[in-house]
XYZ file of C-alpha atoms in Angstrom:
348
model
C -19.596 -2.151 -29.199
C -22.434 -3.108 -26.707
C -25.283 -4.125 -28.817
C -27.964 -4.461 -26.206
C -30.883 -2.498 -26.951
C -31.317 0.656 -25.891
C -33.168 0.885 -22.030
C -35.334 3.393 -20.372
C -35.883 4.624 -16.713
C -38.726 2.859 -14.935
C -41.353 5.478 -14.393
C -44.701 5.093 -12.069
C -46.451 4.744 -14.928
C -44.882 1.359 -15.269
C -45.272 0.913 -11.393
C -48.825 1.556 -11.827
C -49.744 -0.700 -14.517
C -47.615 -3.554 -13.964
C -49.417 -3.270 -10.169
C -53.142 -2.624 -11.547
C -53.824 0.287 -9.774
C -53.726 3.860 -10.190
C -50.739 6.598 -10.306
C -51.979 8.214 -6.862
C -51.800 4.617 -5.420
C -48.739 4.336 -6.088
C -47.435 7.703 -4.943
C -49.228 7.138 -1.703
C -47.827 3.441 -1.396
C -44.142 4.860 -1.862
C -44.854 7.661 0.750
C -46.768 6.015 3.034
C -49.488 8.542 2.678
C -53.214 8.259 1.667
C -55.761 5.210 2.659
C -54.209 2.185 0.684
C -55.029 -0.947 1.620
C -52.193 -2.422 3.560
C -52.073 -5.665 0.651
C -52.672 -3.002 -1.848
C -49.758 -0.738 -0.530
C -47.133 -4.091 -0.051
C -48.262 -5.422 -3.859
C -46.984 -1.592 -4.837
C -43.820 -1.733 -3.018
C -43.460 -5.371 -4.039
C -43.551 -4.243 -7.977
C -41.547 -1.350 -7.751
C -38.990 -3.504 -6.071
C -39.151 -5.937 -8.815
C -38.826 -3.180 -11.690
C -35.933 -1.445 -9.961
C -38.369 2.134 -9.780
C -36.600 4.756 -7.456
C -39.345 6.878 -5.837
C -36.987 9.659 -5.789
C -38.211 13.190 -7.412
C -34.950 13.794 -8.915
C -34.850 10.578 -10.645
C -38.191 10.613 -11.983
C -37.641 13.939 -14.077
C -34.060 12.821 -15.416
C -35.361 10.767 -18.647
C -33.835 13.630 -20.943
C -31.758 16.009 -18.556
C -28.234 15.871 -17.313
C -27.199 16.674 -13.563
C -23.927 16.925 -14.467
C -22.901 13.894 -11.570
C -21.616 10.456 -11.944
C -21.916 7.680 -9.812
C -19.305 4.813 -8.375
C -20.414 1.919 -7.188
C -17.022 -0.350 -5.932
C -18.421 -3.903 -5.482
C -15.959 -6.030 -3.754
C -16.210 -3.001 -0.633
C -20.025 -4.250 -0.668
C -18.815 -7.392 0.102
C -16.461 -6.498 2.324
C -16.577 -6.208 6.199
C -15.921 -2.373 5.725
C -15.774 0.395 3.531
C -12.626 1.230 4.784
C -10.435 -1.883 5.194
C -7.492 -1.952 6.716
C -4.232 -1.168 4.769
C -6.016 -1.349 1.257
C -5.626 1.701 -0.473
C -6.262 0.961 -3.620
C -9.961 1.737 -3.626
C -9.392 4.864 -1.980
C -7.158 5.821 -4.588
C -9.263 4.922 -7.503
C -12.461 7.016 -6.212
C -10.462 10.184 -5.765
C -8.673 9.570 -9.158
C -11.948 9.405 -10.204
C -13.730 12.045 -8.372
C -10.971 14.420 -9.782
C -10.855 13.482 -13.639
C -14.854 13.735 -13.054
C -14.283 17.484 -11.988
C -11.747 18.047 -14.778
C -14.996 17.107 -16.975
C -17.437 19.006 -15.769
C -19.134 16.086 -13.678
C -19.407 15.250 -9.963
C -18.800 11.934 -8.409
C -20.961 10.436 -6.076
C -20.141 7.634 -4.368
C -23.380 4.636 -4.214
C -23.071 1.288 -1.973
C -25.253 -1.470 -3.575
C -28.316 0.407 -5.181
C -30.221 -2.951 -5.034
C -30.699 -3.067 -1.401
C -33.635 -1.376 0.378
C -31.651 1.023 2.561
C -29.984 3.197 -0.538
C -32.159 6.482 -1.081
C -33.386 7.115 -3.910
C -31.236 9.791 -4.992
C -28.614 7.310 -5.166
C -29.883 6.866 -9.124
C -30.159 10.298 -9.910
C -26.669 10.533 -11.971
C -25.677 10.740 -15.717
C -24.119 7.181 -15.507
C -22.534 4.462 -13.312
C -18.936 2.989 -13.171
C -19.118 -0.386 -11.761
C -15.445 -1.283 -9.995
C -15.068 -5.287 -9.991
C -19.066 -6.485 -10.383
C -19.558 -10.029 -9.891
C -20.745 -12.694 -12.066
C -24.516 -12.029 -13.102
C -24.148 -8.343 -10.755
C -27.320 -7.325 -10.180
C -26.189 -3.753 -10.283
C -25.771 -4.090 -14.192
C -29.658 -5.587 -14.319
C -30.829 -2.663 -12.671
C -29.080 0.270 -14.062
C -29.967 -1.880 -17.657
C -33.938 -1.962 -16.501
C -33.599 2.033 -15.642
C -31.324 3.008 -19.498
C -28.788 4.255 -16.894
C -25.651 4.474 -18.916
C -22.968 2.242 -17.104
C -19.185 0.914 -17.772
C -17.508 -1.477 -15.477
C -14.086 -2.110 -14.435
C -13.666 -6.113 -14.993
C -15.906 -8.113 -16.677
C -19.005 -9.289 -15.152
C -18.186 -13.252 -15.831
C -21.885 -14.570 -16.434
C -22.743 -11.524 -19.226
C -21.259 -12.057 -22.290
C -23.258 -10.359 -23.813
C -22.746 -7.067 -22.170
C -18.840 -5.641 -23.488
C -18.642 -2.045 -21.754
C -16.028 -3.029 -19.489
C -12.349 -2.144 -19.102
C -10.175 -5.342 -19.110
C -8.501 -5.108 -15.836
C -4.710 -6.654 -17.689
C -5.278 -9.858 -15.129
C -3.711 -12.384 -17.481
C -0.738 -10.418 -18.348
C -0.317 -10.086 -14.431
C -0.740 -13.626 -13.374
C 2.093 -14.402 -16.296
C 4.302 -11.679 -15.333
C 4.011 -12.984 -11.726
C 4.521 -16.411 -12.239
C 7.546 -15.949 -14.839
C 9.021 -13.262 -12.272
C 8.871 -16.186 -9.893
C 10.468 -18.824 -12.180
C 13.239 -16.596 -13.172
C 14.472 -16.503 -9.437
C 14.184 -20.327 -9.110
C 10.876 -21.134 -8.213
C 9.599 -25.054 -9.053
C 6.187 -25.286 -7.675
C 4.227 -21.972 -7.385
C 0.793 -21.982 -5.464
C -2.187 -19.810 -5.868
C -4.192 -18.023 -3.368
C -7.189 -16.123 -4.639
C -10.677 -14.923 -2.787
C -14.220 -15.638 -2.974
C -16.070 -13.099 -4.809
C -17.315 -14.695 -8.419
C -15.592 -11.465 -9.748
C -13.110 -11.588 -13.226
C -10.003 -11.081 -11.066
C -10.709 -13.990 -9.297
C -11.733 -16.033 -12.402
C -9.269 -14.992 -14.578
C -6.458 -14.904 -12.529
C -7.083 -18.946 -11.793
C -7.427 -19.938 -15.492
C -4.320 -18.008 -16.249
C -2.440 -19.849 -13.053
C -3.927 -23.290 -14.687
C -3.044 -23.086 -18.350
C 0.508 -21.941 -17.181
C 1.010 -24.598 -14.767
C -0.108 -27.788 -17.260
C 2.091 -26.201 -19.650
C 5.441 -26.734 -17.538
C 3.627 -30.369 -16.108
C 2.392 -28.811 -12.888
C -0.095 -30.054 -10.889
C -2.192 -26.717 -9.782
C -2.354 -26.099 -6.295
C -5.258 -23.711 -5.882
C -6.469 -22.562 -2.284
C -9.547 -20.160 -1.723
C -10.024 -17.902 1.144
C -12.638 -15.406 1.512
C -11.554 -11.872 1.096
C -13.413 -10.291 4.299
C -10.612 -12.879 6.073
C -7.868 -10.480 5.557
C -4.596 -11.280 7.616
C -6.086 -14.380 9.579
C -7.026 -15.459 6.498
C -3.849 -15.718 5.182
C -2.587 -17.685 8.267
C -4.840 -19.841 7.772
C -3.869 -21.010 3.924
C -0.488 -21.189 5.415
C -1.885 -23.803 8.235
C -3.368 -25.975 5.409
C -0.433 -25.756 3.462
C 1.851 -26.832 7.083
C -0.764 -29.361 7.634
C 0.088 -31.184 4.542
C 3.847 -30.875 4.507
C 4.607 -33.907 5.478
C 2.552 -35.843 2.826
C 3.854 -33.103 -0.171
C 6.787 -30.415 -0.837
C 5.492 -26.891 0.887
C 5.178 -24.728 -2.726
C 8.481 -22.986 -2.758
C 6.191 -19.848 -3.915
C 3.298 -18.398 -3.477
C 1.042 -15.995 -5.631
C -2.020 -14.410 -3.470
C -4.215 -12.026 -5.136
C -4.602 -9.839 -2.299
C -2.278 -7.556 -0.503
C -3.977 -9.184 3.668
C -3.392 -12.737 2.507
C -0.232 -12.656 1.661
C 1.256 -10.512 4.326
C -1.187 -12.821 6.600
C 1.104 -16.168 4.802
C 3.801 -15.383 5.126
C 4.065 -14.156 8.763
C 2.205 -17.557 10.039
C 5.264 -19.450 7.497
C 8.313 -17.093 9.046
C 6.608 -18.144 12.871
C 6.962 -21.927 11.572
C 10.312 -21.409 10.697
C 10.551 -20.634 6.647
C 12.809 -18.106 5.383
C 11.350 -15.779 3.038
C 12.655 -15.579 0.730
C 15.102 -18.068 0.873
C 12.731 -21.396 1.422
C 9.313 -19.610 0.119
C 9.398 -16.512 -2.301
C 5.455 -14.432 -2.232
C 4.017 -12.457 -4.326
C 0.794 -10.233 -3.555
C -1.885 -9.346 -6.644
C -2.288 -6.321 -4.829
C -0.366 -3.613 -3.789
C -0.921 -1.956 -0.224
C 0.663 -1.069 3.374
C 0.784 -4.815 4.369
C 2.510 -5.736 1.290
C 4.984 -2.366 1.460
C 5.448 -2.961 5.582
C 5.815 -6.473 5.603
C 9.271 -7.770 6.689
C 10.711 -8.396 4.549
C 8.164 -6.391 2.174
C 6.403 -8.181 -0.441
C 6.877 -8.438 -3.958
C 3.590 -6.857 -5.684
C 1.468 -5.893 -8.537
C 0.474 -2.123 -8.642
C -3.024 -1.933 -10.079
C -2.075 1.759 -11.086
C -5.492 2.515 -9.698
C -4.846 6.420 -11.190
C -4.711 5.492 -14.171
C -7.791 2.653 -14.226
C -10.008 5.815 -12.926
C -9.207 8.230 -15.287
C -9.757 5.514 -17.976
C -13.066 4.533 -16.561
C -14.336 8.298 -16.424
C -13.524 8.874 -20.028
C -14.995 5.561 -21.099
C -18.030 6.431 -19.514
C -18.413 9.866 -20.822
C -18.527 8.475 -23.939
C -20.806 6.036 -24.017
C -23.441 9.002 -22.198
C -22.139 10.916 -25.438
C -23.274 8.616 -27.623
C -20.197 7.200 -28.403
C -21.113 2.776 -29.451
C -18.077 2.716 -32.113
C -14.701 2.889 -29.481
C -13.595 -0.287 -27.950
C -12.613 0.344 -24.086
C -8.827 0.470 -23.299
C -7.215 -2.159 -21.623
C -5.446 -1.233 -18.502
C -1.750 -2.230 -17.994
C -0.420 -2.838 -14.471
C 3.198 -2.631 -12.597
C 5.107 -5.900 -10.962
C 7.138 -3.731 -8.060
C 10.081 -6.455 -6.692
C 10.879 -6.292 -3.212
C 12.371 -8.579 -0.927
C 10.190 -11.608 -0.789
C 11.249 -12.630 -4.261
C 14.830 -11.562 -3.998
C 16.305 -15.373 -4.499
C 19.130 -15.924 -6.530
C 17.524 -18.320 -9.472
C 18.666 -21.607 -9.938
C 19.770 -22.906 -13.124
């Protein structure tokens, strides 16, 4: 139960008084009409800014009325190089699951990049409630939609609120184990970890997991980071670091990347330096997508059942715009799909 207090929209009203001036200032600041002061009209824009106030028509009048639309907003594509990257279909999958259980409700899906930054219209608030995929620690998406009484679930935790518990737990520490036992069961005696940038819970939690697990057995953690936007290239270049120190330490006889471009990225730049995979260096992926199921040979991986997340996330969120505080969000469990890269005979 989220037991944050309730939040409404920022009106002009607000805009107006927090600003000290009047309600036809601000209107004619937002539109650029009217003779305002040009300090007057930035100290305006500066406040509204600062409350989060979309100047948008629609969203003024929606304190009490439903449009009958929800909204997406899928954070690590923000921080991406592109909304479309190469080979990873998972987001695409999860907005049209979504965008279809939305229609099977009644509701519409819109699809929002970042609402915080100055180029997203207005309109882009004017929706019954916001699913989050992935925020980041402290998201500023949550703080906004919060200051507005927007209703909002996320997908992952954000990892710096804990005070805020709509979120659907994304199954990352039942992953990481099943990956790292699937790994030891075929023979594997050091296992590395790869994981990205973003200060997201997959990230977070997917370490912590890796590092309780390996000072249970004894193991020193090897933990490398690489910047998701690197995609393939950045995988090659984990596997240079880890060739660069081969002579002074064993090469990890496996490998766990969280996502599906590093570790098809890996392991080609290992094969090139002469490692058999699976033979001298088994990989896993934390990700499913077409470099992990084209790969040769094709990677071991974890299907996020992205299908299933969305159709969960759409009927969490419906609820909570219902009214609904009492029911505790589901808790999404994922798929390890073996391939090739981990087919090693295990050693005793």
């Amino acid at each position: 139960m989220n037991s944050l207090p309730e939040r409404r929209r920022v009106t002009i009203h607000d805009v107006a008084r927090e600003a000290g001036v009047s309600i036809t200032t601000v209107s004619h600041s937002l539109n650029g009409k009217g003779a305002v002061a040009a300090a007057t009209r930035q100290r305006v824009l500066d406040v509204a800014e600062r409350l989060g106030y979309s100047a948008d028509a629609i969203a003024r009048g929606l304190q009490s009325n439903r449009l009958g639309v929800l909204g997406l907003v899928i954070r690590p594509l923000d921080t991406l190089d592109s909304y479309q990257p190469a080979g990873v279909d998972y987001f695409v999958r999860f907005a049209g699951a979504a965008a279809v259980e939305a229609l099977d409700r009644g509701f519409g899906l819109m699809l929002v990049r970042d609402p915080t930054t100055k180029n997203v219209p207005g309109i882009a608030l004017a929706v019954d409630g916001f699913i989050i995929s992935d925020p980041l620690g402290n998201d500023p998406v949550i703080e906004l939609l919060q200051r507005n009484g927007i209703p909002l679930v996320t997908v992952g935790r954000d990892v710096e609120r804990a005070d805020f518990t709509d979120w659907l737990g994304l199954g990352t520490d039942a992953d990481t184990r099943a990956v790292l036992n699937h790994l030891t069961e075929h023979g594997a005696r050091r296992v590395a970890l790869v994981v990205g940038t973003d200060t997201n819970a997959w990230n977070a939690d997917s370490e912590s997991t890796y590092r309780a697990w390996a000072a249970e057995r004894g193991q020193a953690a090897a933990v490398y980071q690489q910047d998701e936007t690197a995609g393939e290239p950045g995988g090659e270049a984990i596997a240079e670091r880890m060739l660069a120190t081969a002579g002074e330490q064993s090469l990890p006889d496996a490998v766990y990347c969280l996502t599906g471009r590093h570790a098809a990225g890996l392991q080609r730049r290992l094969q090139r330096a002469g490692y058999e995979v699976p033979a001298d260096v088994m990989i896993v992926a934390g990700s499913d997508s077409e470099q992990t199921r084209n790969s040769a040979p094709p990677i071991t991986s974890i299907d996020l059942t992205p299908e299933i997340t969305a159709k969960a996330a759409v009927d969490f969120l419906l609820r909570r715009i219902d009214g609904d505080t009492r029911s505790s969000p589901p808790m999404i469990e994922n798929v390890l799909r073996p391939r090739q890269s981990t087919n090693r005979t295990s050693v005793a």
